[in-house]
PDB file of C-alpha atoms in Angstrom:
ATOM      1  CA  MET F  29      13.907  29.873  -1.800  1.00  0.00           C
ATOM      2  CA  THR F  30      13.375  29.662   2.041  1.00  0.00           C
ATOM      3  CA  GLU F  31      10.409  28.205   2.172  1.00  0.00           C
ATOM      4  CA  ALA F  32      11.406  25.036  -0.860  1.00  0.00           C
ATOM      5  CA  VAL F  33      14.296  24.856   1.578  1.00  0.00           C
ATOM      6  CA  THR F  34      12.186  24.777   5.158  1.00  0.00           C
ATOM      7  CA  GLY F  35       9.755  22.083   3.332  1.00  0.00           C
ATOM      8  CA  ALA F  36      12.561  19.708   2.471  1.00  0.00           C
ATOM      9  CA  THR F  37      13.791  19.344   5.744  1.00  0.00           C
ATOM     10  CA  ASP F  38      10.816  19.396   7.589  1.00  0.00           C
ATOM     11  CA  PRO F  39      10.324  15.912   9.747  1.00  0.00           C
ATOM     12  CA  ILE F  40       7.487  13.463   8.649  1.00  0.00           C
ATOM     13  CA  ARG F  41       4.669  13.717  11.162  1.00  0.00           C
ATOM     14  CA  VAL F  42       3.688  10.541  12.562  1.00  0.00           C
ATOM     15  CA  LEU F  43       0.877   9.101  14.185  1.00  0.00           C
ATOM     16  CA  ILE F  44       1.134   5.592  15.805  1.00  0.00           C
ATOM     17  CA  ALA F  45      -2.129   3.344  15.892  1.00  0.00           C
ATOM     18  CA  ASP F  46      -1.711   0.147  17.749  1.00  0.00           C
ATOM     19  CA  ASP F  47      -4.148  -1.002  20.943  1.00  0.00           C
ATOM     20  CA  GLN F  48      -1.257  -2.577  22.762  1.00  0.00           C
ATOM     21  CA  PRO F  49       0.857  -0.250  24.901  1.00  0.00           C
ATOM     22  CA  LEU F  50       3.972  -1.704  24.687  1.00  0.00           C
ATOM     23  CA  VAL F  51       3.910  -1.908  21.214  1.00  0.00           C
ATOM     24  CA  ARG F  52       2.859   1.939  20.644  1.00  0.00           C
ATOM     25  CA  ARG F  53       5.674   2.759  22.870  1.00  0.00           C
ATOM     26  CA  GLY F  54       8.610   0.145  21.459  1.00  0.00           C
ATOM     27  CA  LEU F  55       7.536   2.284  17.837  1.00  0.00           C
ATOM     28  CA  ALA F  56       7.721   5.804  19.092  1.00  0.00           C
ATOM     29  CA  LEU F  57      11.241   4.881  21.178  1.00  0.00           C
ATOM     30  CA  ILE F  58      12.352   3.685  17.543  1.00  0.00           C
ATOM     31  CA  LEU F  59      11.200   6.692  15.385  1.00  0.00           C
ATOM     32  CA  GLY F  60      12.494   9.165  18.464  1.00  0.00           C
ATOM     33  CA  PRO F  61      16.134   9.087  17.156  1.00  0.00           C
ATOM     34  CA  ALA F  62      14.974   9.224  13.548  1.00  0.00           C
ATOM     35  CA  PRO F  63      16.012  12.799  12.257  1.00  0.00           C
ATOM     36  CA  SER F  64      13.329  13.004   9.774  1.00  0.00           C
ATOM     37  CA  VAL F  65      10.376  12.178  11.825  1.00  0.00           C
ATOM     38  CA  THR F  66       7.844  13.144  14.445  1.00  0.00           C
ATOM     39  CA  VAL F  67       5.485  11.442  16.378  1.00  0.00           C
ATOM     40  CA  VAL F  68       2.700  13.711  17.102  1.00  0.00           C
ATOM     41  CA  ALA F  69       0.176  11.474  18.746  1.00  0.00           C
ATOM     42  CA  GLU F  70      -0.801   7.838  19.628  1.00  0.00           C
ATOM     43  CA  ALA F  71      -4.138   5.794  19.134  1.00  0.00           C
ATOM     44  CA  GLU F  72      -5.322   2.809  20.635  1.00  0.00           C
ATOM     45  CA  ASN F  73      -7.845   2.226  18.782  1.00  0.00           C
ATOM     46  CA  GLY F  74      -8.970   2.934  15.010  1.00  0.00           C
ATOM     47  CA  GLU F  75     -11.749   5.142  16.037  1.00  0.00           C
ATOM     48  CA  GLN F  76      -9.526   7.372  18.430  1.00  0.00           C
ATOM     49  CA  ALA F  77      -6.695   7.259  15.250  1.00  0.00           C
ATOM     50  CA  VAL F  78      -9.221   8.676  13.078  1.00  0.00           C
ATOM     51  CA  ALA F  79      -9.466  11.519  15.594  1.00  0.00           C
ATOM     52  CA  LEU F  80      -6.562  12.040  16.046  1.00  0.00           C
ATOM     53  CA  ALA F  81      -6.003  12.686  12.579  1.00  0.00           C
ATOM     54  CA  ALA F  82      -7.886  15.059  12.355  1.00  0.00           C
ATOM     55  CA  GLU F  83      -6.455  16.763  15.296  1.00  0.00           C
ATOM     56  CA  HIS F  84      -3.060  16.594  14.133  1.00  0.00           C
ATOM     57  CA  ARG F  85      -2.714  16.216  10.656  1.00  0.00           C
ATOM     58  CA  PRO F  86       0.142  13.754  10.496  1.00  0.00           C
ATOM     59  CA  ASP F  87       1.741  12.696   7.103  1.00  0.00           C
ATOM     60  CA  VAL F  88       1.717   9.035   8.201  1.00  0.00           C
ATOM     61  CA  VAL F  89      -0.108   6.765  10.238  1.00  0.00           C
ATOM     62  CA  VAL F  90       1.441   4.090  11.219  1.00  0.00           C
ATOM     63  CA  MET F  91      -1.813   1.412  11.533  1.00  0.00           C
ATOM     64  CA  ASP F  92      -1.909  -1.758  13.162  1.00  0.00           C
ATOM     65  CA  ILE F  93      -4.645  -3.704  11.238  1.00  0.00           C
ATOM     66  CA  ARG F  94      -6.346  -5.829  14.192  1.00  0.00           C
ATOM     67  CA  MET F  95      -7.861  -3.152  16.870  1.00  0.00           C
ATOM     68  CA  PRO F  96     -10.814  -2.947  18.797  1.00  0.00           C
ATOM     69  CA  VAL F  97     -13.787  -0.739  18.425  1.00  0.00           C
ATOM     70  CA  LEU F  98     -12.731   0.452  14.935  1.00  0.00           C
ATOM     71  CA  ASP F  99     -10.341  -1.992  13.204  1.00  0.00           C
ATOM     72  CA  GLY F 100      -7.293  -0.895  10.827  1.00  0.00           C
ATOM     73  CA  VAL F 101      -9.426  -1.704   7.609  1.00  0.00           C
ATOM     74  CA  ALA F 102     -12.209   0.295   8.598  1.00  0.00           C
ATOM     75  CA  ALA F 103     -10.100   3.540   9.842  1.00  0.00           C
ATOM     76  CA  THR F 104      -7.751   3.833   6.805  1.00  0.00           C
ATOM     77  CA  GLU F 105     -11.234   3.360   4.969  1.00  0.00           C
ATOM     78  CA  ARG F 106     -11.929   6.823   6.808  1.00  0.00           C
ATOM     79  CA  LEU F 107      -8.753   8.554   6.101  1.00  0.00           C
ATOM     80  CA  ALA F 108      -8.401   8.277   3.002  1.00  0.00           C
ATOM     81  CA  ARG F 109     -12.110   9.696   2.295  1.00  0.00           C
ATOM     82  CA  ASP F 110     -11.361  12.116   5.070  1.00  0.00           C
ATOM     83  CA  LEU F 111      -7.850  13.204   4.830  1.00  0.00           C
ATOM     84  CA  PRO F 112      -6.682  12.066   1.392  1.00  0.00           C
ATOM     85  CA  GLU F 113      -3.107  13.924   2.098  1.00  0.00           C
ATOM     86  CA  CYS F 114      -2.486  11.424   5.036  1.00  0.00           C
ATOM     87  CA  ARG F 115      -0.795   8.316   4.306  1.00  0.00           C
ATOM     88  CA  VAL F 116      -1.345   4.970   6.090  1.00  0.00           C
ATOM     89  CA  LEU F 117       1.254   2.166   6.081  1.00  0.00           C
ATOM     90  CA  ALA F 118      -0.635  -0.650   7.682  1.00  0.00           C
ATOM     91  CA  LEU F 119       1.150  -2.946  10.215  1.00  0.00           C
ATOM     92  CA  SER F 120      -0.025  -6.956  10.831  1.00  0.00           C
ATOM     93  CA  THR F 121       1.718  -9.655  12.576  1.00  0.00           C
ATOM     94  CA  PHE F 122       1.692 -11.858   9.788  1.00  0.00           C
ATOM     95  CA  ASP F 123       2.760 -11.231   6.211  1.00  0.00           C
ATOM     96  CA  MET F 124       0.325 -12.892   4.778  1.00  0.00           C
ATOM     97  CA  ASP F 125      -3.042 -12.007   6.119  1.00  0.00           C
ATOM     98  CA  GLU F 126      -5.864 -11.238   4.058  1.00  0.00           C
ATOM     99  CA  TYR F 127      -6.423  -7.961   5.998  1.00  0.00           C
ATOM    100  CA  VAL F 128      -3.790  -6.525   4.653  1.00  0.00           C
ATOM    101  CA  VAL F 129      -5.293  -6.750   1.482  1.00  0.00           C
ATOM    102  CA  ALA F 130      -8.308  -5.304   2.505  1.00  0.00           C
ATOM    103  CA  ALA F 131      -6.042  -2.286   4.255  1.00  0.00           C
ATOM    104  CA  LEU F 132      -4.357  -1.962   0.779  1.00  0.00           C
ATOM    105  CA  ARG F 133      -8.010  -1.656  -1.141  1.00  0.00           C
ATOM    106  CA  ALA F 134      -9.188   0.476   1.594  1.00  0.00           C
ATOM    107  CA  GLY F 135      -6.372   3.053   0.647  1.00  0.00           C
ATOM    108  CA  ALA F 136      -3.269   1.869   2.860  1.00  0.00           C
ATOM    109  CA  CYS F 137      -0.056   3.102   0.987  1.00  0.00           C
ATOM    110  CA  GLY F 138       1.841   0.635   2.045  1.00  0.00           C
ATOM    111  CA  PHE F 139       2.363  -2.802   4.167  1.00  0.00           C
ATOM    112  CA  LEU F 140       5.026  -3.878   6.952  1.00  0.00           C
ATOM    113  CA  PRO F 141       5.227  -6.812   9.103  1.00  0.00           C
ATOM    114  CA  LYS F 142       5.283  -5.872  12.928  1.00  0.00           C
ATOM    115  CA  ASP F 143       8.832  -8.086  12.598  1.00  0.00           C
ATOM    116  CA  SER F 144      10.686  -5.541  10.509  1.00  0.00           C
ATOM    117  CA  SER F 145      14.037  -4.024  11.460  1.00  0.00           C
ATOM    118  CA  PRO F 146      13.564  -0.524  12.471  1.00  0.00           C
ATOM    119  CA  GLU F 147      15.683   0.773   9.598  1.00  0.00           C
ATOM    120  CA  GLU F 148      12.729  -1.030   7.487  1.00  0.00           C
ATOM    121  CA  LEU F 149      10.447   1.156   9.609  1.00  0.00           C
ATOM    122  CA  VAL F 150      11.853   4.173   9.024  1.00  0.00           C
ATOM    123  CA  ALA F 151      11.921   3.480   5.095  1.00  0.00           C
ATOM    124  CA  ALA F 152       8.731   2.942   4.652  1.00  0.00           C
ATOM    125  CA  ILE F 153       7.262   5.531   6.452  1.00  0.00           C
ATOM    126  CA  ARG F 154       9.575   7.982   4.155  1.00  0.00           C
ATOM    127  CA  THR F 155       8.529   5.955   0.995  1.00  0.00           C
ATOM    128  CA  VAL F 156       4.684   6.262   1.647  1.00  0.00           C
ATOM    129  CA  ARG F 157       5.288   9.687   2.302  1.00  0.00           C
ATOM    130  CA  SER F 158       6.798  10.628  -0.925  1.00  0.00           C
ATOM    131  CA  GLY F 159       3.495   8.729  -2.574  1.00  0.00           C
ATOM    132  CA  GLU F 160       5.041   5.915  -3.255  1.00  0.00           C
ATOM    133  CA  ALA F 161       3.562   1.785  -2.324  1.00  0.00           C
ATOM    134  CA  ALA F 162       5.913   0.634   0.349  1.00  0.00           C
ATOM    135  CA  VAL F 163       5.303  -3.074  -0.396  1.00  0.00           C
ATOM    136  CA  ALA F 164       8.106  -4.953  -2.219  1.00  0.00           C
ATOM    137  CA  PRO F 165       6.357  -5.898  -5.686  1.00  0.00           C
ATOM    138  CA  ARG F 166       7.041  -9.830  -5.036  1.00  0.00           C
ATOM    139  CA  LEU F 167       5.543  -9.768  -1.939  1.00  0.00           C
ATOM    140  CA  LEU F 168       2.252  -7.499  -2.925  1.00  0.00           C
ATOM    141  CA  THR F 169       1.865 -10.219  -5.805  1.00  0.00           C
ATOM    142  CA  ARG F 170       2.358 -13.387  -3.529  1.00  0.00           C
ATOM    143  CA  LEU F 171      -0.074 -11.633  -0.927  1.00  0.00           C
ATOM    144  CA  ILE F 172      -2.720 -11.093  -3.003  1.00  0.00           C
ATOM    145  CA  SER F 173      -2.434 -14.556  -5.147  1.00  0.00           C
ATOM    146  CA  ALA F 174      -2.622 -16.101  -1.360  1.00  0.00           C
ATOM    147  CA  TYR F 175      -5.878 -13.710  -0.544  1.00  0.00           C
ATOM    148  CA  VAL F 176      -7.474 -14.316  -4.179  1.00  0.00           C
ATOM    149  CA  ARG F 177      -7.139 -18.277  -3.368  1.00  0.00           C
ATOM    150  CA  THR F 178      -8.425 -18.477  -0.242  1.00  0.00           C
ATOM    151  CA  GLY F 179     -11.136 -15.856  -0.437  1.00  0.00           C
ATOM    152  CA  PRO F 180     -14.374 -15.383  -2.078  1.00  0.00           C
ATOM    153  CA  ALA F 181     -14.456 -15.647  -5.762  1.00  0.00           C
ATOM    154  CA  ALA F 182     -14.923 -12.598  -7.519  1.00  0.00           C
ATOM    155  CA  PRO F 183     -18.273 -12.403  -9.839  1.00  0.00           C
ATOM    156  CA  ARG F 184     -18.111 -14.131 -12.931  1.00  0.00           C
ATOM    157  CA  ASP F 185     -19.363 -11.092 -14.971  1.00  0.00           C
ATOM    158  CA  ARG F 186     -16.487  -9.475 -13.720  1.00  0.00           C
ATOM    159  CA  ARG F 187     -13.811 -11.839 -14.001  1.00  0.00           C
ATOM    160  CA  GLN F 188     -14.591 -12.428 -17.858  1.00  0.00           C
ATOM    161  CA  ALA F 189     -14.503  -8.669 -18.392  1.00  0.00           C
ATOM    162  CA  ALA F 190     -11.886  -8.013 -20.989  1.00  0.00           C
ATOM    163  CA  PRO F 191      -8.840  -6.467 -19.123  1.00  0.00           C
ATOM    164  CA  GLU F 192      -7.712  -4.452 -22.502  1.00  0.00           C
ATOM    165  CA  THR F 193     -11.656  -2.341 -22.209  1.00  0.00           C
ATOM    166  CA  VAL F 194     -11.313  -1.539 -18.276  1.00  0.00           C
ATOM    167  CA  ALA F 195     -11.316   2.350 -17.894  1.00  0.00           C
ATOM    168  CA  GLY F 196      -9.852   2.904 -21.833  1.00  0.00           C
ATOM    169  CA  LEU F 197      -6.574   1.314 -21.521  1.00  0.00           C
ATOM    170  CA  THR F 198      -4.094   1.653 -24.384  1.00  0.00           C
ATOM    171  CA  PRO F 199      -2.476  -2.051 -25.474  1.00  0.00           C
ATOM    172  CA  ARG F 200       0.769  -0.438 -24.446  1.00  0.00           C
ATOM    173  CA  GLU F 201      -0.745   0.576 -20.906  1.00  0.00           C
ATOM    174  CA  VAL F 202      -2.691  -2.745 -20.314  1.00  0.00           C
ATOM    175  CA  GLU F 203       0.811  -4.535 -21.109  1.00  0.00           C
ATOM    176  CA  VAL F 204       2.651  -2.433 -18.311  1.00  0.00           C
ATOM    177  CA  TRP F 205      -0.189  -3.073 -15.828  1.00  0.00           C
ATOM    178  CA  ARG F 206      -0.223  -7.290 -16.784  1.00  0.00           C
ATOM    179  CA  LEU F 207       4.161  -6.867 -15.756  1.00  0.00           C
ATOM    180  CA  LEU F 208       3.424  -4.498 -13.160  1.00  0.00           C
ATOM    181  CA  ALA F 209       0.973  -6.809 -11.399  1.00  0.00           C
ATOM    182  CA  THR F 210       3.117 -10.025 -11.718  1.00  0.00           C
ATOM    183  CA  GLY F 211       5.705  -8.110  -9.595  1.00  0.00           C
ATOM    184  CA  LEU F 212       8.267  -6.527 -11.767  1.00  0.00           C
ATOM    185  CA  ASP F 213       9.836  -2.957 -11.174  1.00  0.00           C
ATOM    186  CA  ASN F 214       9.985  -0.114 -13.475  1.00  0.00           C
ATOM    187  CA  ASN F 215      13.589  -1.313 -14.739  1.00  0.00           C
ATOM    188  CA  GLU F 216      12.104  -5.061 -15.234  1.00  0.00           C
ATOM    189  CA  ILE F 217       9.086  -3.757 -16.934  1.00  0.00           C
ATOM    190  CA  ALA F 218      11.486  -1.193 -19.233  1.00  0.00           C
ATOM    191  CA  ARG F 219      13.853  -4.066 -20.078  1.00  0.00           C
ATOM    192  CA  ALA F 220      11.362  -6.705 -20.918  1.00  0.00           C
ATOM    193  CA  MET F 221       9.246  -3.816 -23.143  1.00  0.00           C
ATOM    194  CA  GLU F 222      12.356  -2.712 -24.563  1.00  0.00           C
ATOM    195  CA  ILE F 223      11.487   0.792 -23.786  1.00  0.00           C
ATOM    196  CA  SER F 224      13.017   3.791 -21.315  1.00  0.00           C
ATOM    197  CA  VAL F 225      12.183   3.561 -17.477  1.00  0.00           C
ATOM    198  CA  SER F 226      10.718   7.410 -17.493  1.00  0.00           C
ATOM    199  CA  THR F 227       8.462   5.852 -20.342  1.00  0.00           C
ATOM    200  CA  VAL F 228       7.368   3.269 -18.394  1.00  0.00           C
ATOM    201  CA  LYS F 229       6.711   5.758 -15.504  1.00  0.00           C
ATOM    202  CA  ASN F 230       4.664   7.593 -17.603  1.00  0.00           C
ATOM    203  CA  TYR F 231       2.395   4.612 -18.912  1.00  0.00           C
ATOM    204  CA  ILE F 232       2.446   3.925 -14.981  1.00  0.00           C
ATOM    205  CA  THR F 233       0.909   7.594 -13.994  1.00  0.00           C
ATOM    206  CA  SER F 234      -1.759   7.081 -17.497  1.00  0.00           C
ATOM    207  CA  VAL F 235      -2.345   3.696 -15.933  1.00  0.00           C
ATOM    208  CA  PHE F 236      -3.200   4.861 -12.411  1.00  0.00           C
ATOM    209  CA  ASP F 237      -5.241   7.987 -13.482  1.00  0.00           C
ATOM    210  CA  LYS F 238      -7.597   5.783 -15.668  1.00  0.00           C
ATOM    211  CA  LEU F 239      -8.208   2.870 -13.116  1.00  0.00           C
ATOM    212  CA  ALA F 240      -8.314   5.501 -10.235  1.00  0.00           C
ATOM    213  CA  VAL F 241      -5.895   4.134  -8.212  1.00  0.00           C
ATOM    214  CA  ARG F 242      -3.714   5.725  -5.992  1.00  0.00           C
ATOM    215  CA  ASP F 243      -0.609   3.555  -6.255  1.00  0.00           C
ATOM    216  CA  ARG F 244       1.175   0.268  -7.223  1.00  0.00           C
ATOM    217  CA  ALA F 245      -0.445  -1.869  -4.501  1.00  0.00           C
ATOM    218  CA  GLN F 246      -3.934  -0.688  -5.721  1.00  0.00           C
ATOM    219  CA  ALA F 247      -3.251  -1.369  -9.130  1.00  0.00           C
ATOM    220  CA  VAL F 248      -2.013  -4.754  -8.581  1.00  0.00           C
ATOM    221  CA  ILE F 249      -4.978  -5.724  -6.625  1.00  0.00           C
ATOM    222  CA  ALA F 250      -7.453  -4.243  -9.426  1.00  0.00           C
ATOM    223  CA  ALA F 251      -5.609  -6.166 -12.217  1.00  0.00           C
ATOM    224  CA  TYR F 252      -6.202  -9.655  -9.976  1.00  0.00           C
ATOM    225  CA  GLU F 253      -9.838  -8.492  -9.496  1.00  0.00           C
ATOM    226  CA  SER F 254     -10.467  -7.859 -13.391  1.00  0.00           C
ATOM    227  CA  GLY F 255      -9.307 -11.249 -14.415  1.00  0.00           C
ATOM    228  CA  LEU F 256      -5.710  -9.353 -15.913  1.00  0.00           C
ATOM    229  CA  VAL F 257      -3.340 -11.956 -14.134  1.00  0.00           C
ATOM    230  CA  GLU F 258      -4.294 -15.213 -13.070  1.00  0.00           C
ATOM    231  CA  VAL F 259      -4.019 -16.745  -9.685  1.00  0.00           C
ATOM    232  CA  ARG F 260      -1.038 -19.473  -9.834  1.00  0.00           C
ATOM    233  CA  GLN F 261      -1.374 -22.534  -7.709  1.00  0.00           C
ATOM    234  CA  PRO F 262       1.305 -22.683  -5.727  1.00  0.00           C
ATOM    235  CA  ALA F 263       3.887 -24.944  -6.494  1.00  0.00           C
ATOM    236  CA  ASP F 264       4.789 -28.458  -4.432  1.00  0.00           C
ATOM    237  CA  ALA F 265       7.386 -27.154  -1.874  1.00  0.00           C
ATOM    238  CA  ASP F 266      10.840 -27.934  -1.910  1.00  0.00           C
TER     239      ASP F 266
END
């Protein structure tokens, strides 16, 4: 009983990685008053972030994407491989940035623009610590659509593969995956398929397992890469 209570109240251990001292200091000052968060270390590049993460074992690394020596994408990939229990929240100056998609593909559990509010930062840290993806579904699909549209085309044979055969998914699982990838949340998927939210959650867990993805963000990326979801050309500006 005591251990359970203690575990529930333990603060989230956070490592901040950013090459700009003022940004690091600002993030630390923002997180300092948060009762559920403790900053355990600060890194000025990706290489240092990986080393300090191995030393301090933080729950979450708040990772700037563009840094010298080793960038945030490469550092995230190392952490996902070597310290899978450590969650990465990627930061970027721009929300529409192909490096964000690269970081999510590498294993980041969420993304936050640097102009987000302190409350949004703390909430995102809590979300990724819980194992969820801290990216708004519609922002994620818009972001990935932009990257796929402007980035290198996927290999022809990969895009033409039938999504229904991917990883042995059932037709219902494919439909849940498809709806998830278009930006619907669990409640919206439940309404669209006329099933319960708990059933949606069960399907999503199965989809994640079969696709070998860690969270919603990686599942959306996989949907675009497999050709399950087609990239829509942007409509004319209003």
